[in-house]
XYZ file of C-alpha atoms in Angstrom:
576
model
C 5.164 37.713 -23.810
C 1.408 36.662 -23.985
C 1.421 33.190 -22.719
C -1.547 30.496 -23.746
C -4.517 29.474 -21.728
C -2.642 25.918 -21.045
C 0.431 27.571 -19.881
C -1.657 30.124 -17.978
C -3.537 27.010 -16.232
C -0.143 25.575 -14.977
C 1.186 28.505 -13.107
C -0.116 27.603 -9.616
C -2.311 29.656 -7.776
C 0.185 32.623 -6.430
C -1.957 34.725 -3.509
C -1.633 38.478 -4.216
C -3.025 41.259 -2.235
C -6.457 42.152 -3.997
C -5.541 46.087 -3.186
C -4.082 47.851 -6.126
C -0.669 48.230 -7.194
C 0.481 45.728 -4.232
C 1.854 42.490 -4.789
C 2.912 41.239 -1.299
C 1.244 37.864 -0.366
C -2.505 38.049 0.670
C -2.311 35.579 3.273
C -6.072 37.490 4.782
C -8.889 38.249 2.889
C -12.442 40.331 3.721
C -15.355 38.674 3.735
C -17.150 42.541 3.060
C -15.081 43.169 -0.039
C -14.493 39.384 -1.191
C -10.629 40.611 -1.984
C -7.164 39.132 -0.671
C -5.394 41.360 2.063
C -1.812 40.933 3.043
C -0.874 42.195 6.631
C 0.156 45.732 5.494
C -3.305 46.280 3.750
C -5.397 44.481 6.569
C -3.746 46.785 9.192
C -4.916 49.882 6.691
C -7.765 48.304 6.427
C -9.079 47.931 10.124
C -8.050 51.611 10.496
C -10.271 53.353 7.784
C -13.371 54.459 9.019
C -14.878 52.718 5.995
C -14.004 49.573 6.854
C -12.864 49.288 10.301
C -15.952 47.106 10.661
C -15.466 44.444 7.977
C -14.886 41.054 9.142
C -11.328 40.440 8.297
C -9.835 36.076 8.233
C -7.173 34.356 7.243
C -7.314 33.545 3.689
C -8.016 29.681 3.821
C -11.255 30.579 6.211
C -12.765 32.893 3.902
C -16.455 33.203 2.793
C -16.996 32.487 -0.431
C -18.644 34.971 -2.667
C -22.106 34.853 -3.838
C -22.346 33.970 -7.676
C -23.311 37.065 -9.415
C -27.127 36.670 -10.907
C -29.118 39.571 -12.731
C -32.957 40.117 -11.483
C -34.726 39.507 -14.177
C -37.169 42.303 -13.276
C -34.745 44.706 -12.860
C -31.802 44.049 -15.071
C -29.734 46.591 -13.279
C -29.676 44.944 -9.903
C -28.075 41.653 -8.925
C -30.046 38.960 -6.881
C -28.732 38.693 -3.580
C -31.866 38.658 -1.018
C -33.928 35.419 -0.294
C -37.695 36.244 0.490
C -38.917 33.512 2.834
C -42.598 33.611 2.306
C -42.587 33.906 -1.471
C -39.209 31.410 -1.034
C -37.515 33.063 -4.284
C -34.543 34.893 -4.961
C -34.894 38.663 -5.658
C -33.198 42.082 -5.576
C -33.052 44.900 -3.446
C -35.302 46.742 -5.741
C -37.843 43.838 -5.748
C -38.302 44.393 -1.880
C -39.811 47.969 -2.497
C -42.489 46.374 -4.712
C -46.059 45.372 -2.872
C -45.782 41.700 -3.764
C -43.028 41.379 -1.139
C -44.468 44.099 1.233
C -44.644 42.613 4.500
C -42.464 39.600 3.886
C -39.120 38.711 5.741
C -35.844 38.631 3.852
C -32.497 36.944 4.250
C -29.143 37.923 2.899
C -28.734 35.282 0.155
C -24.951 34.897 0.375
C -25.617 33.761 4.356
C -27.558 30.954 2.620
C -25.286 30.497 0.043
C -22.087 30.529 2.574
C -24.421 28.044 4.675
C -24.718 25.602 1.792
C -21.082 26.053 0.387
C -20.556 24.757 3.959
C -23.084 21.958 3.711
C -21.701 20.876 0.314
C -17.780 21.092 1.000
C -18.809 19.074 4.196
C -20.878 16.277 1.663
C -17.686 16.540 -0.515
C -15.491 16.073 2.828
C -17.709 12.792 3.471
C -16.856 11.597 0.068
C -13.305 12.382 0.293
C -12.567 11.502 3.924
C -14.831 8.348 4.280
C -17.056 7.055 1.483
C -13.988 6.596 -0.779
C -11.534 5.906 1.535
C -14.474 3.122 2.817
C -15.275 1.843 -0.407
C -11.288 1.510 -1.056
C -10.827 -0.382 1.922
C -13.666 -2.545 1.485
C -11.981 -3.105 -1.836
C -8.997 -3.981 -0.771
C -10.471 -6.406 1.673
C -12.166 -8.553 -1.538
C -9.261 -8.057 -2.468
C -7.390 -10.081 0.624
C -10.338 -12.174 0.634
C -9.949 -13.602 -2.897
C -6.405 -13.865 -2.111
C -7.202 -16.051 1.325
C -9.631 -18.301 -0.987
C -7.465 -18.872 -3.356
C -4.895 -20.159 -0.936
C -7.679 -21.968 0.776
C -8.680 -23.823 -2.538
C -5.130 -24.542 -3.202
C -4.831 -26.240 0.079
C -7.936 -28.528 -0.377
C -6.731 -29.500 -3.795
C -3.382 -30.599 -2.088
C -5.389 -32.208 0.870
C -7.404 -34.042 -2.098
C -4.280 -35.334 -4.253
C -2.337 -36.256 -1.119
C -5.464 -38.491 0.547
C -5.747 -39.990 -3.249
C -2.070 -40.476 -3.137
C -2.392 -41.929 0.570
C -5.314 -44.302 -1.320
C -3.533 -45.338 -3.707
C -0.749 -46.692 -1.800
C -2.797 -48.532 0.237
C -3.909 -50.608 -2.942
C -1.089 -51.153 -4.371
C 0.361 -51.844 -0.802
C -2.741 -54.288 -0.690
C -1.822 -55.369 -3.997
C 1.822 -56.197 -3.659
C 0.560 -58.475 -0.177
C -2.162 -60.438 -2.874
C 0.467 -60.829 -5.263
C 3.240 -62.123 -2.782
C 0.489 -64.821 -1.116
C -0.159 -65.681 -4.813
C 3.631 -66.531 -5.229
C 3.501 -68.535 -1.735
C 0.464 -70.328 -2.785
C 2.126 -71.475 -5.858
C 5.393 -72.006 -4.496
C 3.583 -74.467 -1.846
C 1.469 -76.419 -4.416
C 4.268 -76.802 -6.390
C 6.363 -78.246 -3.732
C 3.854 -80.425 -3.452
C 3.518 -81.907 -6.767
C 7.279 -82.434 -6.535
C 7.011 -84.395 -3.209
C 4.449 -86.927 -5.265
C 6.639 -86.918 -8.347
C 9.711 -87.660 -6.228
C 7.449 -90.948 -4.489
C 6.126 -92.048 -8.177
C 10.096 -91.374 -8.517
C 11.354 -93.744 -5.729
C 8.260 -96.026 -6.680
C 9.129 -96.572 -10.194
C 12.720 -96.921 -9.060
C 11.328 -100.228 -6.700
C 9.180 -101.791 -9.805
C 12.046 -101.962 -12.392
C 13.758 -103.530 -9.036
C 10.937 -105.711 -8.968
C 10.615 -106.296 -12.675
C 14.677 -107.434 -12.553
C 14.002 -110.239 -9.709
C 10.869 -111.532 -11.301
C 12.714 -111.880 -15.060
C 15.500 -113.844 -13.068
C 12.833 -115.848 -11.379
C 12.113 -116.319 -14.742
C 15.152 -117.770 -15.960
C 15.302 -120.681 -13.435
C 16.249 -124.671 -14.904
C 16.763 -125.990 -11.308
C 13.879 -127.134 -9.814
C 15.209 -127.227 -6.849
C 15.905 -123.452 -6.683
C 12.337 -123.074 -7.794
C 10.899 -124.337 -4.306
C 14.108 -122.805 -2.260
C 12.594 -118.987 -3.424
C 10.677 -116.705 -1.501
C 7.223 -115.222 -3.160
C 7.400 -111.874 -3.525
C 4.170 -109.486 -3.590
C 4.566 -106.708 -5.359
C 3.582 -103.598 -3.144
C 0.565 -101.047 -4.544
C 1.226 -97.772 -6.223
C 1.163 -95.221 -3.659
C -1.846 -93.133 -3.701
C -2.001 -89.269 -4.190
C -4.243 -86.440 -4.047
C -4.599 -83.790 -7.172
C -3.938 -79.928 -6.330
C -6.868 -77.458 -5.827
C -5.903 -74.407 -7.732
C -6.760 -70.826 -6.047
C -9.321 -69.307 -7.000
C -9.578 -65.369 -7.406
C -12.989 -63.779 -6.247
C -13.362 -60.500 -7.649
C -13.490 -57.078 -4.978
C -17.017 -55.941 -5.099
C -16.763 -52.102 -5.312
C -18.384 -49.252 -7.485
C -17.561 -45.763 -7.601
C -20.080 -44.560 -4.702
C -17.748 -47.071 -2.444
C -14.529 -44.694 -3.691
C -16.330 -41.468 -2.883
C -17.262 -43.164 0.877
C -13.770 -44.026 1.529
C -12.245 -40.283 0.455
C -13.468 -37.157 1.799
C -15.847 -34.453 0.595
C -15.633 -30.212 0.098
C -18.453 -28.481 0.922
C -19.600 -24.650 2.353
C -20.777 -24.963 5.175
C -24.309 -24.109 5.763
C -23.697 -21.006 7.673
C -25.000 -17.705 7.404
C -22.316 -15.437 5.775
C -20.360 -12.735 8.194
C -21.029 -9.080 6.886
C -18.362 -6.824 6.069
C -17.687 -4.621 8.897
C -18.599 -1.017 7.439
C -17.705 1.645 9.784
C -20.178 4.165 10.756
C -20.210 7.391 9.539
C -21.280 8.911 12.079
C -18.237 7.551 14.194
C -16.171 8.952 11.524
C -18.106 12.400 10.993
C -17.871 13.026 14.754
C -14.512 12.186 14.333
C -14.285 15.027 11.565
C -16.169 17.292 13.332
C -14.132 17.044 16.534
C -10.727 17.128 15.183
C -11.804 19.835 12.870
C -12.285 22.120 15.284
C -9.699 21.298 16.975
C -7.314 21.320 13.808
C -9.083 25.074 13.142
C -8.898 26.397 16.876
C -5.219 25.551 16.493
C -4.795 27.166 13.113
C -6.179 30.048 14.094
C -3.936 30.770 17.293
C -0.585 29.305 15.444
C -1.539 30.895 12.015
C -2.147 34.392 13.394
C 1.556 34.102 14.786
C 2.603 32.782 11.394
C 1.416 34.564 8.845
C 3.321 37.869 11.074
C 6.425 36.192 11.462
C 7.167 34.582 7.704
C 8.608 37.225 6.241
C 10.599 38.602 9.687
C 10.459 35.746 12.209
C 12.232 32.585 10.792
C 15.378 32.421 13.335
C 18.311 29.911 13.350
C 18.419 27.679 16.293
C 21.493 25.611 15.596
C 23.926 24.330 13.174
C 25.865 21.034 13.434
C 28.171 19.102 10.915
C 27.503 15.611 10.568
C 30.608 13.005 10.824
C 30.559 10.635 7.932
C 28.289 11.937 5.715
C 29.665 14.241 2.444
C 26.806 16.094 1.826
C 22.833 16.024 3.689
C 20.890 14.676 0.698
C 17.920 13.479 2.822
C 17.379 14.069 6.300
C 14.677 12.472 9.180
C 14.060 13.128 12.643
C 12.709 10.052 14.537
C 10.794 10.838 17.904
C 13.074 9.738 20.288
C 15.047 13.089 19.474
C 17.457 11.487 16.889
C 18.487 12.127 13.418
C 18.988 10.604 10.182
C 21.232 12.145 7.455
C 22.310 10.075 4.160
C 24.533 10.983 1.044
C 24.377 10.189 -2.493
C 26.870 7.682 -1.470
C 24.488 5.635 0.566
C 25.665 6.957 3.678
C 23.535 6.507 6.440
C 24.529 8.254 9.921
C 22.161 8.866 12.935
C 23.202 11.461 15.167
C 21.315 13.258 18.218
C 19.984 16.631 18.453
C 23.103 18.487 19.058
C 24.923 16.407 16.008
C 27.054 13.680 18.031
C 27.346 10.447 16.218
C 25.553 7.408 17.204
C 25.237 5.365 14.519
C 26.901 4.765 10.822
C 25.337 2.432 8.018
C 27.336 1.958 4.777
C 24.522 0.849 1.696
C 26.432 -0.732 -1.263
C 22.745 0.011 -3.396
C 21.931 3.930 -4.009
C 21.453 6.884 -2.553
C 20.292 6.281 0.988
C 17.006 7.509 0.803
C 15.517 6.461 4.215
C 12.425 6.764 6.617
C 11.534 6.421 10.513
C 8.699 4.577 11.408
C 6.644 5.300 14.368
C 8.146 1.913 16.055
C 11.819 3.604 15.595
C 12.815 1.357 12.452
C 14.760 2.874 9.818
C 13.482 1.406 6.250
C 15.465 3.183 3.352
C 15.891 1.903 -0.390
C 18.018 -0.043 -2.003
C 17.401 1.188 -6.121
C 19.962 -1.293 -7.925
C 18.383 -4.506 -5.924
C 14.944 -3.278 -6.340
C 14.617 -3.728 -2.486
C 13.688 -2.171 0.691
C 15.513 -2.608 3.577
C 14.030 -2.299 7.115
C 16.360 -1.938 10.110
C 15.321 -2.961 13.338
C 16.293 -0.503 16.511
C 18.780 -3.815 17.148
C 20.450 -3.115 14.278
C 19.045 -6.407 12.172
C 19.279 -5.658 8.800
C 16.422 -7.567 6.385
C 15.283 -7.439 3.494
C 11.796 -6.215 3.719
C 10.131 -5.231 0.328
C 10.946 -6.335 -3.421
C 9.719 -3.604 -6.101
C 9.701 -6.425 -8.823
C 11.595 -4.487 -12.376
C 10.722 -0.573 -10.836
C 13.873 1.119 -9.087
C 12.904 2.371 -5.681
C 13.866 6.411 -5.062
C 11.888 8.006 -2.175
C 9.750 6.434 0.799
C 7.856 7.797 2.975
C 6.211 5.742 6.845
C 2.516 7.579 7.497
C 2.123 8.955 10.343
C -1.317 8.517 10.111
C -1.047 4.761 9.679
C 2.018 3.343 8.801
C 1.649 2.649 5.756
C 5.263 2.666 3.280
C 4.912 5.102 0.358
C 7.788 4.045 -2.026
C 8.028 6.364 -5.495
C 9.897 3.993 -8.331
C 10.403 4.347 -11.446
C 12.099 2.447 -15.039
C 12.487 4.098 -18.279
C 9.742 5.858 -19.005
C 7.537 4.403 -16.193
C 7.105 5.853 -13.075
C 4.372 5.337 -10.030
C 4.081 5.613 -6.479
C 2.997 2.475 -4.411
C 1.489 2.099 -0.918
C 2.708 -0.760 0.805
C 1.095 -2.025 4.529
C 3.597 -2.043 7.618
C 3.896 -5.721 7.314
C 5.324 -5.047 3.190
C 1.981 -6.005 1.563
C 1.234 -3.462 -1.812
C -1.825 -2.348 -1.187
C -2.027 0.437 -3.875
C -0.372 1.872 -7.122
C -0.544 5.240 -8.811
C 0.480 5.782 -11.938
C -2.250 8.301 -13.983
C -4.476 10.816 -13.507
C -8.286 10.856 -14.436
C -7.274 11.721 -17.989
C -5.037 8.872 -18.454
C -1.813 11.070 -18.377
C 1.244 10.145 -16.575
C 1.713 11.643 -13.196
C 5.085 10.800 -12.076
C 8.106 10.476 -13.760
C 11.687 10.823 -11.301
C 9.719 10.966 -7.609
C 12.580 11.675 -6.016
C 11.294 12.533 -2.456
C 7.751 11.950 -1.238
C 5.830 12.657 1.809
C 2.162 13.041 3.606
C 0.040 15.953 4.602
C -2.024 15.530 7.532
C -5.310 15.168 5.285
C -3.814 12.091 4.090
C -2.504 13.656 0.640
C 0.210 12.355 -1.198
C 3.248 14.742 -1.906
C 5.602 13.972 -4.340
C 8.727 15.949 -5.636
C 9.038 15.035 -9.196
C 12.202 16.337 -10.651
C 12.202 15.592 -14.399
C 8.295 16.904 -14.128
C 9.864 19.987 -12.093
C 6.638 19.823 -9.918
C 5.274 19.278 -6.761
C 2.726 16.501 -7.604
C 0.010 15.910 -5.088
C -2.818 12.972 -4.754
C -5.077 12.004 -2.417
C -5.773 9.209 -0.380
C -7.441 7.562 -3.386
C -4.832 7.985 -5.427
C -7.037 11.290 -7.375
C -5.219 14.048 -8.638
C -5.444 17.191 -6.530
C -2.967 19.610 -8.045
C 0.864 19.979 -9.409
C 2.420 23.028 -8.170
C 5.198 23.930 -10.946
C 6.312 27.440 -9.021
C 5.209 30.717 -9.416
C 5.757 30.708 -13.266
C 8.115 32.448 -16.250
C 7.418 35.756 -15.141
C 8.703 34.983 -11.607
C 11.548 33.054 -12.395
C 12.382 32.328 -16.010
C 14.775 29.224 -14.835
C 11.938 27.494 -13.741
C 11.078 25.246 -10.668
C 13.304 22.372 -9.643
C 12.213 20.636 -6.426
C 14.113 18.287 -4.334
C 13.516 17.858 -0.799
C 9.622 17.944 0.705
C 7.913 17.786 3.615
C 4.890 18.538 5.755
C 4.112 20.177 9.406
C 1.081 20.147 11.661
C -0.961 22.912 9.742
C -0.904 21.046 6.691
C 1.419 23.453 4.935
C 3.923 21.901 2.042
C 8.002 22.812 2.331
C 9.509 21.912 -0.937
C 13.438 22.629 -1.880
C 13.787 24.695 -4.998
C 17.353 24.476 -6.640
C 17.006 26.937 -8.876
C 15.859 29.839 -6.736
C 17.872 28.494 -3.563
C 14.951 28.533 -1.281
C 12.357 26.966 0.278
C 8.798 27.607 -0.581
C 5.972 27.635 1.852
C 2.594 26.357 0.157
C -1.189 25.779 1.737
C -2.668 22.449 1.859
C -3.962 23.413 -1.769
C -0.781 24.195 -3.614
C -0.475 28.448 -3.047
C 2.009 29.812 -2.404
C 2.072 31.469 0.729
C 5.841 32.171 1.178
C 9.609 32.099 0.412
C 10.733 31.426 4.218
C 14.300 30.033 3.573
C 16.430 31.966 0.753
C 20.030 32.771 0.504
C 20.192 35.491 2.827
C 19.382 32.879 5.658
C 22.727 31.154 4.361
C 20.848 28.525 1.910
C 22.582 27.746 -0.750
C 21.767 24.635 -2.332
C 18.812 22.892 -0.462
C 18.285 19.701 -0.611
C 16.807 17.614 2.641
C 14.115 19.004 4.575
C 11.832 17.500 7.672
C 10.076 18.998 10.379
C 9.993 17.474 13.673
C 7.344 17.477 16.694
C 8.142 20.880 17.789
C 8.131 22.311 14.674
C 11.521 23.114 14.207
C 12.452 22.961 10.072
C 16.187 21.045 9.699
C 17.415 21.353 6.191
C 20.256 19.819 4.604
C 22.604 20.502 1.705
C 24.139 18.852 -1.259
C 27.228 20.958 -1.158
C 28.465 20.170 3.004
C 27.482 18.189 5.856
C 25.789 20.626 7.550
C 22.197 20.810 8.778
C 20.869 23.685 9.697
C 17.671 23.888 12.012
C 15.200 26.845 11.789
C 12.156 27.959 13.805
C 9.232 29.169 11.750
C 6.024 28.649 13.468
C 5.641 29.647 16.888
């Protein structure tokens, strides 16, 4: 069946051999005959006498072909020489003609391979440090706004509690002024009543007096008139009037308020730029591990790419005690291992599958990670939480995911950061979280506004700091950058491959950069470049997988992959 350009566009990228009628993988490719080789071919290839001499490379390091141009002065010839003195492109035919006699030529797809090189390293810039950069220098207005916020809101406390401090002290002041106002009165009054109680006992002695003169008065006997004594009537005491208070008013204005509190200012002090790191720190940085990074490929991937198909060997097998099935699997560096369940079993075991530790979760599935520091973190998705244990076994509650369920998480290697992929409903994102739980970043959509994620069951990161998510319900391999950009979604090889479709579960990353994904529906594990090919099937049933489900690959690159249907986990070598 014809299929449309859209569903062309979302089969991925499947590498074919370019020679005809073969369609192994073409995991080489020759830079002479800009075509894919697989191994068969390239061995035919270095044989014929025709093109024993071709420069033969793995497929990722190819040279990229010249864009096809017609001379203009000779229609039937394509441009593909650069004359230096005339500093044009021209054609093979144009270098007979006298205008160019004399004149030195270079092969134009050298200069073109030159500045493809130039450019993807420009593009590398931008994706490895001017957006990463500007991101982080982002996120730092970000923390900075944050820190002045909580800076203002502790100055505005400052300010209300020295206003509040104020105010007591008037109405402490107050309350003093008020109580010496009630002593003052209660003393003057006190006073008065000592004078009325004299003019009291002094009115008492007149009507005395007033009685003995009126019966002085009423003497007939003469001779009791010169027996009497005289009596002088004593003065009327003398008294003093109050003097009432008087209240003097505080002499204040509002300047004398603004004295006594205190001020906020900015200092005057020249402001501290943001530290931008060099580029050409982080270019040498590029350049260095780069060839490092390609010095390895090319002596591991030479072994690889021969031993895919033939070379994948079992090294062990081990059942794990407490777990029902290996849903998700982790190796932590100290040569231990963490398998969960759907149960929210959580067992560590070592190398050789002896128990050392059990953890029963009452909230999901278990889903865990190691972190470089040997903490386990796995999530919780009916508490919205994360949980972090410590390697003494303390148990805390280390990240809330607000109304989004947490599924998968992921600890960088590169810098510890917490990749958590959550979802509600119909919503669905992944979220970056620092090592000390702070979100840092959220991605939801693509550059067209469409939905990326929508059940991120298991997530992981590639060594160029790409995000890889398994999306079941989107029955894709969804992958971002560091920035959160869209790179690619690989959905499988397509209907014509496998007309069940693609249904990933388990994912994970080595040291080349390659993607392992679990397929359920094919019972294998797909090998994939760093740009979403496929480059090979190197776990199927007739390696004894059945239903994959966990994968990780630890630091010697052995693969360990777990099932839904037993306890087992099966280890496999597949780069050498």
């Amino acid at each position: 069946m014809a299929e449309s350009s859209d569903e062309q566009a979302a089969i991925q990228h499947y590498l074919v051999c370019g020679t005809e009628d073969c369609q192994q993988n073409g995991q080489f490719y020759c830079n002479a005959c800009h075509q894919p080789l697989c191994e068969q071919c390239r061995n035919e290839h270095k044989k014929s006498p025709n093109t024993k001499n071709h420069d033969i490379v793995l497929y990722r390091h190819r040279k990229h072909q010249l864009p096809m141009e017609i001379c203009q002065d000779h229609p039937k010839r394509n441009v593909e020489i650069f004359c230096r003195e005339c500093k044009t492109p021209i054609c093979s035919k144009c270098c007979t003609m006298k205008e160019h006699k004399g004149h030195e030529f270079d092969d134009l797809e050298d200069i073109y391979a030159e500045k493809y090189a130039l450019w993807q390293g420009e593009f590398s810039k931008i994706q490895k440090y001017f957006l990463p950069t500007s991101q982080d220098m982002k996120t730092d207005i970000k923390e900075d706004a944050t820190q002045i916020k909580k800076i203002m809101e502790s100055i505005r406390t400052s300010i209300k509690a020295e206003a509040e401090s104020l105010k007591n002290l008037v109405d402490e002041v107050t309350s003093e002024n008020i109580e010496h106002t009630h002593a003052m009165e209660k003393s003057l009054l006190e006073m008065l009543k000592s004078q009325e109680t004299i003019y009291d006992d002094y009115i008492a002695y007149i009507w005395k007096m007033s009685d003995k003169f009126q019966e002085y008065l009423s003497i007939t006997n003469q001779k009791l008139l010169f027996q009497s004594k005289t009596i002088k009537i004593q003065p009327i005491p003398e008294t003093t009037k109050p003097i009432p208070p008087v209240f003097s008013a505080g002499q204040f204005n509002r300047d004398d308020i603004t004295k006594l509190l205190s001020r906020v200012n900015i200092p005057n002090t020249k402001p501290e730029k943001r530290k931008i790191q060099p580029m050409e720190a982080v270019t040498t940085h590029m350049i260095s591990t780069k060839k490092k990074l390609e010095q390895s490929k090319e002596k591991s991937n030479m072994k690889l790419t021969q031993s895919l198909s033939s070379s994948v060997t079992k090294v062990r097998e081990y059942s794990v005690p407490g777990v029902r099935e290996a849903y998700h699997v982790s190796v932590v560096k100290s040569g231990k291992l963490w398998v969960s369940d759907w149960r929210g079993n959580l067992v560590q075991t070592d190398l050789q599958g002896n128990p050392l530790e059990k953890i029963k979760t009452s909230d999901g599935f278990g889903y865990h990670t190691a972190t470089q520091d040997g903490d386990l973190i796995y999530t919780g998705q009916y508490k919205r939480m994360i949980y972090r244990i410590t390697p003494d076994k303390k148990i805390t509650e280390f990240i809330k995911t607000g109304g989004l369920m947490p599924l998968s998480v992921h600890s960088s290697r590169i810098n510890g950061d917490i990749l958590v992929g959550m979802y509600k409903d119909k919503e669905a994102k992944v979220t970056r979280y620092s090592q000390a739980g702070k979100e840092i970043q959220n991605i939801l959509r693509d550059n067209k506004g469409q939905e990326l994620y929508s059940d991120p069951h298991y997530i992981t990161e590639n060594i160029n700091g790409d995000i890889c998510t398994s999306d079941h319900n989107k029955h894709a391999v969804v992958v971002v950058n560091k920035s959160g950009q869209h790179r690619f979604s690989y959905t499988g090889q397509g209907s014509e491959f496998n007309p069940f479709g693609f249904h990933p579960w388990g994912i994970c990353t080595d040291v080349l950069g390659h993607i392992l994904v679990c397929d359920h529906i094919s019972k294998s594990v797909h090998l994939l470049c760093q740009d979403g090919g496929l480059l090979s099937f190197i776990l199927s049933e007739q390696q004894g997988i059945n239903h994959p489900r966990g994968l990780c690959v630890d630091d010697e690159n052995n693969l360990y992959v777990g099932q839904y249907d037993t306890n087992t986990v099966t280890v496999y070598k597949y780069l050498q």
